Amino acid sequence: MKKRKVSLVAFVIFVLFIPTAYSRGQAGDRESRSHEPERPAPTTPRSPGRIDPSEPIRTPTTTTTPTTTTTTTTATTTTPTTGGTAPRRNEDGLPYVVPVRDGTVEEVGWSNPENHNRGLGYHVSIDTGDGNTDSYGHLTPGSGPAVGTTVVAGETIIGTMANPSNGSTTGSHVHVERRNTNDVVVDPGTDSPFLGPSTITAEFGEVEEGLWGGGPHPGVDHVPCLW
């Protein structure tokens, strides 16, 4: 009976003592660890390519080298249909005639319809817009432009040189005659009435003993070079 009482007392002491000792041991362990310095929480290293949202995004600085643009303008050469590099003769080999001044055609036809061997023969007269009139004589019949046609100096074809000639002449040529508002002949100048250079065979005011009866020549006679 005594043995049972002793065992029971020992069991009660064991049950009461062991939990208390275990609790004290845990408390002591926590107390000892509370004096250790805190270690920072491990951090994950930042990837080099990551952008920190707290920092402004910076646009890379680029250097632009100015470029020089060169504009090449190609000149356009216009070849007139009735001048410049146009053929100097027609299909019959007759030299083309062009005016020496701009103007408007005011007369086309025979100087003397009754006699084609008089005066300028078949001619074209052009109003040059300054009160003067230029006439071109000894042209091929029917080769002149219509009355009212606007012509450009050195470009617009107004006919061909007649061969054989007509009007009062001894050979093929073009007679250039200029008259003022009083119908008085004046010097027409020496510009060629052909598409190309010409040779002057009779000058303005030159005294002729033949057809003109010794009177001064009222115009300038031209023949084309290499004619």
PDB file of C-alpha atoms in Angstrom:
ATOM      1  CA  MET A   1       0.000   0.000   0.000  1.00  0.00           C
ATOM      2  CA  LYS A   2       2.825   2.369   0.867  1.00  0.00           C
ATOM      3  CA  LYS A   3       4.613   1.522  -2.328  1.00  0.00           C
ATOM      4  CA  ARG A   4       1.587   2.581  -4.370  1.00  0.00           C
ATOM      5  CA  LYS A   5       1.370   5.929  -2.579  1.00  0.00           C
ATOM      6  CA  VAL A   6       5.069   6.606  -3.191  1.00  0.00           C
ATOM      7  CA  SER A   7       4.713   5.828  -6.905  1.00  0.00           C
ATOM      8  CA  LEU A   8       1.672   8.047  -7.231  1.00  0.00           C
ATOM      9  CA  VAL A   9       3.442  10.966  -5.559  1.00  0.00           C
ATOM     10  CA  ALA A  10       6.457  10.527  -7.817  1.00  0.00           C
ATOM     11  CA  PHE A  11       4.250  10.494 -10.899  1.00  0.00           C
ATOM     12  CA  VAL A  12       2.485  13.703  -9.840  1.00  0.00           C
ATOM     13  CA  ILE A  13       5.803  15.452  -9.200  1.00  0.00           C
ATOM     14  CA  PHE A  14       7.085  14.321 -12.590  1.00  0.00           C
ATOM     15  CA  VAL A  15       4.014  15.567 -14.382  1.00  0.00           C
ATOM     16  CA  LEU A  16       4.159  18.967 -12.672  1.00  0.00           C
ATOM     17  CA  PHE A  17       7.913  19.494 -12.909  1.00  0.00           C
ATOM     18  CA  ILE A  18       8.752  18.496 -16.487  1.00  0.00           C
ATOM     19  CA  PRO A  19       6.424  20.978 -18.372  1.00  0.00           C
ATOM     20  CA  THR A  20       7.570  23.841 -16.143  1.00  0.00           C
ATOM     21  CA  ALA A  21      11.235  23.077 -16.791  1.00  0.00           C
ATOM     22  CA  TYR A  22      10.582  22.736 -20.551  1.00  0.00           C
ATOM     23  CA  SER A  23       8.826  26.115 -20.638  1.00  0.00           C
ATOM     24  CA  ARG A  24      11.664  27.753 -18.803  1.00  0.00           C
ATOM     25  CA  GLY A  25      14.152  26.262 -21.227  1.00  0.00           C
ATOM     26  CA  GLN A  26      12.255  27.660 -24.228  1.00  0.00           C
ATOM     27  CA  ALA A  27      11.982  31.042 -22.529  1.00  0.00           C
ATOM     28  CA  GLY A  28      15.679  31.070 -21.834  1.00  0.00           C
ATOM     29  CA  ASP A  29      16.434  30.127 -25.376  1.00  0.00           C
ATOM     30  CA  ARG A  30      14.207  32.957 -26.698  1.00  0.00           C
ATOM     31  CA  GLU A  31      15.835  35.386 -24.303  1.00  0.00           C
ATOM     32  CA  SER A  32      19.323  34.425 -25.399  1.00  0.00           C
ATOM     33  CA  ARG A  33      18.372  34.764 -29.075  1.00  0.00           C
ATOM     34  CA  SER A  34      16.736  38.172 -28.480  1.00  0.00           C
ATOM     35  CA  HIS A  35      20.199  39.646 -27.886  1.00  0.00           C
ATOM     36  CA  GLU A  36      21.501  38.525 -31.304  1.00  0.00           C
ATOM     37  CA  PRO A  37      21.556  41.264 -34.022  1.00  0.00           C
ATOM     38  CA  GLU A  38      18.770  40.987 -36.583  1.00  0.00           C
ATOM     39  CA  ARG A  39      19.866  39.852 -39.975  1.00  0.00           C
ATOM     40  CA  PRO A  40      18.421  41.680 -42.955  1.00  0.00           C
ATOM     41  CA  ALA A  41      16.014  39.722 -45.041  1.00  0.00           C
ATOM     42  CA  PRO A  42      17.654  38.320 -48.152  1.00  0.00           C
ATOM     43  CA  THR A  43      17.022  40.416 -51.267  1.00  0.00           C
ATOM     44  CA  THR A  44      16.796  39.282 -54.832  1.00  0.00           C
ATOM     45  CA  PRO A  45      19.500  40.921 -56.982  1.00  0.00           C
ATOM     46  CA  ARG A  46      18.101  43.412 -59.583  1.00  0.00           C
ATOM     47  CA  SER A  47      18.277  42.370 -63.160  1.00  0.00           C
ATOM     48  CA  PRO A  48      20.423  44.732 -65.252  1.00  0.00           C
ATOM     49  CA  GLY A  49      17.599  45.197 -67.723  1.00  0.00           C
ATOM     50  CA  ARG A  50      14.929  46.095 -65.226  1.00  0.00           C
ATOM     51  CA  ILE A  51      13.612  49.658 -65.170  1.00  0.00           C
ATOM     52  CA  ASP A  52      12.999  51.137 -61.744  1.00  0.00           C
ATOM     53  CA  PRO A  53       9.492  52.645 -61.880  1.00  0.00           C
ATOM     54  CA  SER A  54      10.548  55.305 -59.391  1.00  0.00           C
ATOM     55  CA  GLU A  55      13.056  56.745 -61.847  1.00  0.00           C
ATOM     56  CA  PRO A  56      12.032  58.833 -64.902  1.00  0.00           C
ATOM     57  CA  ILE A  57      12.488  57.211 -68.257  1.00  0.00           C
ATOM     58  CA  ARG A  58      15.300  58.967 -70.056  1.00  0.00           C
ATOM     59  CA  THR A  59      15.267  59.152 -73.824  1.00  0.00           C
ATOM     60  CA  PRO A  60      18.647  58.305 -75.293  1.00  0.00           C
ATOM     61  CA  THR A  61      20.391  61.299 -76.784  1.00  0.00           C
ATOM     62  CA  THR A  62      20.889  60.929 -80.537  1.00  0.00           C
ATOM     63  CA  THR A  63      23.089  63.110 -82.698  1.00  0.00           C
ATOM     64  CA  THR A  64      21.596  63.944 -86.085  1.00  0.00           C
ATOM     65  CA  THR A  65      23.985  64.890 -88.823  1.00  0.00           C
ATOM     66  CA  PRO A  66      22.352  67.422 -91.160  1.00  0.00           C
ATOM     67  CA  THR A  67      22.131  66.218 -94.714  1.00  0.00           C
ATOM     68  CA  THR A  68      22.571  68.469 -97.690  1.00  0.00           C
ATOM     69  CA  THR A  69      20.011  67.965-100.419  1.00  0.00           C
ATOM     70  CA  THR A  70      21.254  68.793-103.871  1.00  0.00           C
ATOM     71  CA  THR A  71      18.578  69.577-106.418  1.00  0.00           C
ATOM     72  CA  THR A  72      19.666  69.121-109.966  1.00  0.00           C
ATOM     73  CA  THR A  73      17.635  71.002-112.492  1.00  0.00           C
ATOM     74  CA  THR A  74      17.875  69.794-116.004  1.00  0.00           C
ATOM     75  CA  ALA A  75      17.366  72.489-118.547  1.00  0.00           C
ATOM     76  CA  THR A  76      14.800  71.659-121.183  1.00  0.00           C
ATOM     77  CA  THR A  77      15.594  72.709-124.696  1.00  0.00           C
ATOM     78  CA  THR A  78      12.574  73.351-126.845  1.00  0.00           C
ATOM     79  CA  THR A  79      13.065  73.124-130.551  1.00  0.00           C
ATOM     80  CA  PRO A  80      10.607  75.403-132.336  1.00  0.00           C
ATOM     81  CA  THR A  81       8.620  73.810-135.103  1.00  0.00           C
ATOM     82  CA  THR A  82       9.330  76.721-137.405  1.00  0.00           C
ATOM     83  CA  GLY A  83      12.801  77.857-136.467  1.00  0.00           C
ATOM     84  CA  GLY A  84      15.995  77.096-134.633  1.00  0.00           C
ATOM     85  CA  THR A  85      17.025  73.616-135.716  1.00  0.00           C
ATOM     86  CA  ALA A  86      14.096  73.181-138.127  1.00  0.00           C
ATOM     87  CA  PRO A  87      15.025  72.222-141.706  1.00  0.00           C
ATOM     88  CA  ARG A  88      16.269  75.210-143.704  1.00  0.00           C
ATOM     89  CA  ARG A  89      14.647  74.013-146.919  1.00  0.00           C
ATOM     90  CA  ASN A  90      11.436  72.300-147.879  1.00  0.00           C
ATOM     91  CA  GLU A  91      11.126  69.026-149.767  1.00  0.00           C
ATOM     92  CA  ASP A  92      11.694  70.871-153.037  1.00  0.00           C
ATOM     93  CA  GLY A  93      14.943  72.350-151.785  1.00  0.00           C
ATOM     94  CA  LEU A  94      13.543  75.888-151.470  1.00  0.00           C
ATOM     95  CA  PRO A  95      14.898  77.921-148.496  1.00  0.00           C
ATOM     96  CA  TYR A  96      12.387  78.784-145.763  1.00  0.00           C
ATOM     97  CA  VAL A  97      11.763  82.482-145.095  1.00  0.00           C
ATOM     98  CA  VAL A  98      11.181  83.869-141.563  1.00  0.00           C
ATOM     99  CA  PRO A  99      10.437  87.413-140.354  1.00  0.00           C
ATOM    100  CA  VAL A 100      13.157  89.621-138.897  1.00  0.00           C
ATOM    101  CA  ARG A 101      10.669  91.133-136.409  1.00  0.00           C
ATOM    102  CA  ASP A 102       7.564  89.959-134.532  1.00  0.00           C
ATOM    103  CA  GLY A 103       4.214  91.058-135.813  1.00  0.00           C
ATOM    104  CA  THR A 104       0.912  90.188-137.464  1.00  0.00           C
ATOM    105  CA  VAL A 105       0.418  89.293-141.110  1.00  0.00           C
ATOM    106  CA  GLU A 106      -1.650  92.009-142.797  1.00  0.00           C
ATOM    107  CA  GLU A 107      -1.259  91.197-146.498  1.00  0.00           C
ATOM    108  CA  VAL A 108      -0.419  88.149-148.606  1.00  0.00           C
ATOM    109  CA  GLY A 109      -0.416  87.956-152.419  1.00  0.00           C
ATOM    110  CA  TRP A 110       0.853  89.554-155.604  1.00  0.00           C
ATOM    111  CA  SER A 111       2.074  93.131-155.759  1.00  0.00           C
ATOM    112  CA  ASN A 112       0.464  93.365-159.202  1.00  0.00           C
ATOM    113  CA  PRO A 113      -2.140  90.673-159.768  1.00  0.00           C
ATOM    114  CA  GLU A 114      -2.238  91.637-163.431  1.00  0.00           C
ATOM    115  CA  ASN A 115       1.497  91.227-163.942  1.00  0.00           C
ATOM    116  CA  HIS A 116       3.460  88.849-161.661  1.00  0.00           C
ATOM    117  CA  ASN A 117       6.722  90.249-162.955  1.00  0.00           C
ATOM    118  CA  ARG A 118       6.195  93.641-161.332  1.00  0.00           C
ATOM    119  CA  GLY A 119       7.190  94.976-157.969  1.00  0.00           C
ATOM    120  CA  LEU A 120       7.743  92.484-155.153  1.00  0.00           C
ATOM    121  CA  GLY A 121       5.940  89.723-156.997  1.00  0.00           C
ATOM    122  CA  TYR A 122       4.379  87.305-154.481  1.00  0.00           C
ATOM    123  CA  HIS A 123       4.965  88.851-151.055  1.00  0.00           C
ATOM    124  CA  VAL A 124       3.977  88.864-147.375  1.00  0.00           C
ATOM    125  CA  SER A 125       3.537  92.127-145.434  1.00  0.00           C
ATOM    126  CA  ILE A 126       3.694  92.161-141.612  1.00  0.00           C
ATOM    127  CA  ASP A 127       2.519  94.859-139.199  1.00  0.00           C
ATOM    128  CA  THR A 128       5.276  95.028-136.591  1.00  0.00           C
ATOM    129  CA  GLY A 129       3.088  96.811-134.027  1.00  0.00           C
ATOM    130  CA  ASP A 130       5.053 100.068-134.027  1.00  0.00           C
ATOM    131  CA  GLY A 131       3.375 101.736-136.992  1.00  0.00           C
ATOM    132  CA  ASN A 132       5.809 100.196-139.456  1.00  0.00           C
ATOM    133  CA  THR A 133       5.322  97.405-141.976  1.00  0.00           C
ATOM    134  CA  ASP A 134       7.857  94.829-143.162  1.00  0.00           C
ATOM    135  CA  SER A 135       7.391  93.227-146.584  1.00  0.00           C
ATOM    136  CA  TYR A 136       9.131  90.131-147.938  1.00  0.00           C
ATOM    137  CA  GLY A 137       9.119  89.856-151.730  1.00  0.00           C
ATOM    138  CA  HIS A 138       9.796  87.229-154.380  1.00  0.00           C
ATOM    139  CA  LEU A 139       8.297  84.318-152.441  1.00  0.00           C
ATOM    140  CA  THR A 140       6.873  81.078-153.763  1.00  0.00           C
ATOM    141  CA  PRO A 141       3.190  81.626-154.683  1.00  0.00           C
ATOM    142  CA  GLY A 142       0.828  80.137-152.114  1.00  0.00           C
ATOM    143  CA  SER A 143       3.540  79.624-149.465  1.00  0.00           C
ATOM    144  CA  GLY A 144       2.539  82.546-147.238  1.00  0.00           C
ATOM    145  CA  PRO A 145       0.478  82.301-144.012  1.00  0.00           C
ATOM    146  CA  ALA A 146      -3.070  83.586-143.637  1.00  0.00           C
ATOM    147  CA  VAL A 147      -3.800  87.229-142.906  1.00  0.00           C
ATOM    148  CA  GLY A 148      -4.053  87.802-139.145  1.00  0.00           C
ATOM    149  CA  THR A 149      -1.377  85.197-138.278  1.00  0.00           C
ATOM    150  CA  THR A 150       0.923  86.197-135.415  1.00  0.00           C
ATOM    151  CA  VAL A 151       4.560  85.618-136.310  1.00  0.00           C
ATOM    152  CA  VAL A 152       7.751  85.398-134.246  1.00  0.00           C
ATOM    153  CA  ALA A 153      11.055  86.783-135.480  1.00  0.00           C
ATOM    154  CA  GLY A 154      13.451  84.132-136.726  1.00  0.00           C
ATOM    155  CA  GLU A 155      11.009  81.289-136.040  1.00  0.00           C
ATOM    156  CA  THR A 156       7.674  81.450-137.850  1.00  0.00           C
ATOM    157  CA  ILE A 157       7.902  80.314-141.454  1.00  0.00           C
ATOM    158  CA  ILE A 158       6.163  82.819-143.724  1.00  0.00           C
ATOM    159  CA  GLY A 159       7.023  81.140-147.030  1.00  0.00           C
ATOM    160  CA  THR A 160       9.889  79.962-149.227  1.00  0.00           C
ATOM    161  CA  MET A 161      12.130  81.802-151.643  1.00  0.00           C
ATOM    162  CA  ALA A 162      10.776  81.392-155.165  1.00  0.00           C
ATOM    163  CA  ASN A 163      12.904  79.621-157.765  1.00  0.00           C
ATOM    164  CA  PRO A 164      12.451  80.683-160.461  1.00  0.00           C
ATOM    165  CA  SER A 165      11.871  84.113-159.006  1.00  0.00           C
ATOM    166  CA  ASN A 166       8.943  86.436-159.649  1.00  0.00           C
ATOM    167  CA  GLY A 167       8.340  90.174-159.516  1.00  0.00           C
ATOM    168  CA  SER A 168      10.866  92.707-160.754  1.00  0.00           C
ATOM    169  CA  THR A 169      14.107  90.757-160.370  1.00  0.00           C
ATOM    170  CA  THR A 170      16.875  89.105-162.332  1.00  0.00           C
ATOM    171  CA  GLY A 171      17.418  86.157-160.004  1.00  0.00           C
ATOM    172  CA  SER A 172      16.166  84.282-156.946  1.00  0.00           C
ATOM    173  CA  HIS A 173      16.485  86.216-153.698  1.00  0.00           C
ATOM    174  CA  VAL A 174      14.291  87.680-150.919  1.00  0.00           C
ATOM    175  CA  HIS A 175      13.724  91.400-150.812  1.00  0.00           C
ATOM    176  CA  VAL A 176      13.129  92.838-147.307  1.00  0.00           C
ATOM    177  CA  GLU A 177      11.449  96.239-147.345  1.00  0.00           C
ATOM    178  CA  ARG A 178      10.282  98.380-144.419  1.00  0.00           C
ATOM    179  CA  ARG A 179       7.876 101.316-144.589  1.00  0.00           C
ATOM    180  CA  ASN A 180       6.801 103.734-141.847  1.00  0.00           C
ATOM    181  CA  THR A 181       3.328 105.186-141.123  1.00  0.00           C
ATOM    182  CA  ASN A 182       3.800 107.668-143.976  1.00  0.00           C
ATOM    183  CA  ASP A 183       4.539 104.826-146.431  1.00  0.00           C
ATOM    184  CA  VAL A 184       8.131 106.006-146.720  1.00  0.00           C
ATOM    185  CA  VAL A 185      10.775 103.300-147.066  1.00  0.00           C
ATOM    186  CA  VAL A 186      13.259 103.080-144.188  1.00  0.00           C
ATOM    187  CA  ASP A 187      16.272 100.880-143.510  1.00  0.00           C
ATOM    188  CA  PRO A 188      15.016  97.351-142.606  1.00  0.00           C
ATOM    189  CA  GLY A 189      18.333  96.275-141.077  1.00  0.00           C
ATOM    190  CA  THR A 190      20.542  93.401-142.094  1.00  0.00           C
ATOM    191  CA  ASP A 191      19.016  90.465-140.178  1.00  0.00           C
ATOM    192  CA  SER A 192      18.693  87.331-142.300  1.00  0.00           C
ATOM    193  CA  PRO A 193      15.166  86.426-143.491  1.00  0.00           C
ATOM    194  CA  PHE A 194      16.237  82.784-143.773  1.00  0.00           C
ATOM    195  CA  LEU A 195      16.625  79.928-141.301  1.00  0.00           C
ATOM    196  CA  GLY A 196      20.347  80.472-141.287  1.00  0.00           C
ATOM    197  CA  PRO A 197      22.806  83.118-142.442  1.00  0.00           C
ATOM    198  CA  SER A 198      22.440  85.014-145.694  1.00  0.00           C
ATOM    199  CA  THR A 199      24.517  87.040-148.090  1.00  0.00           C
ATOM    200  CA  ILE A 200      23.377  90.556-148.963  1.00  0.00           C
ATOM    201  CA  THR A 201      23.451  91.190-152.697  1.00  0.00           C
ATOM    202  CA  ALA A 202      21.955  94.695-152.627  1.00  0.00           C
ATOM    203  CA  GLU A 203      21.975  97.099-149.684  1.00  0.00           C
ATOM    204  CA  PHE A 204      19.416  99.646-148.581  1.00  0.00           C
ATOM    205  CA  GLY A 205      19.889 102.921-150.474  1.00  0.00           C
ATOM    206  CA  GLU A 206      22.340 101.399-152.903  1.00  0.00           C
ATOM    207  CA  VAL A 207      21.983 103.037-156.331  1.00  0.00           C
ATOM    208  CA  GLU A 208      21.115 100.571-159.019  1.00  0.00           C
ATOM    209  CA  GLU A 209      21.451 101.426-162.681  1.00  0.00           C
ATOM    210  CA  GLY A 210      19.467  98.469-163.888  1.00  0.00           C
ATOM    211  CA  LEU A 211      15.907  97.777-162.862  1.00  0.00           C
ATOM    212  CA  TRP A 212      15.519 100.850-160.722  1.00  0.00           C
ATOM    213  CA  GLY A 213      16.657 103.316-163.337  1.00  0.00           C
ATOM    214  CA  GLY A 214      19.447 104.612-161.200  1.00  0.00           C
ATOM    215  CA  GLY A 215      17.286 105.125-158.111  1.00  0.00           C
ATOM    216  CA  PRO A 216      18.214 104.110-154.538  1.00  0.00           C
ATOM    217  CA  HIS A 217      17.373 100.559-153.546  1.00  0.00           C
ATOM    218  CA  PRO A 218      14.269 100.602-151.248  1.00  0.00           C
ATOM    219  CA  GLY A 219      15.215  97.525-149.268  1.00  0.00           C
ATOM    220  CA  VAL A 220      17.852  94.844-148.724  1.00  0.00           C
ATOM    221  CA  ASP A 221      18.230  91.803-150.999  1.00  0.00           C
ATOM    222  CA  HIS A 222      19.303  88.514-149.396  1.00  0.00           C
ATOM    223  CA  VAL A 223      20.322  85.128-150.737  1.00  0.00           C
ATOM    224  CA  PRO A 224      20.861  82.193-148.368  1.00  0.00           C
ATOM    225  CA  CYS A 225      24.412  81.075-147.768  1.00  0.00           C
ATOM    226  CA  LEU A 226      25.374  77.924-149.695  1.00  0.00           C
ATOM    227  CA  TRP A 227      22.523  78.594-152.108  1.00  0.00           C
TER     228      TRP A 227
END
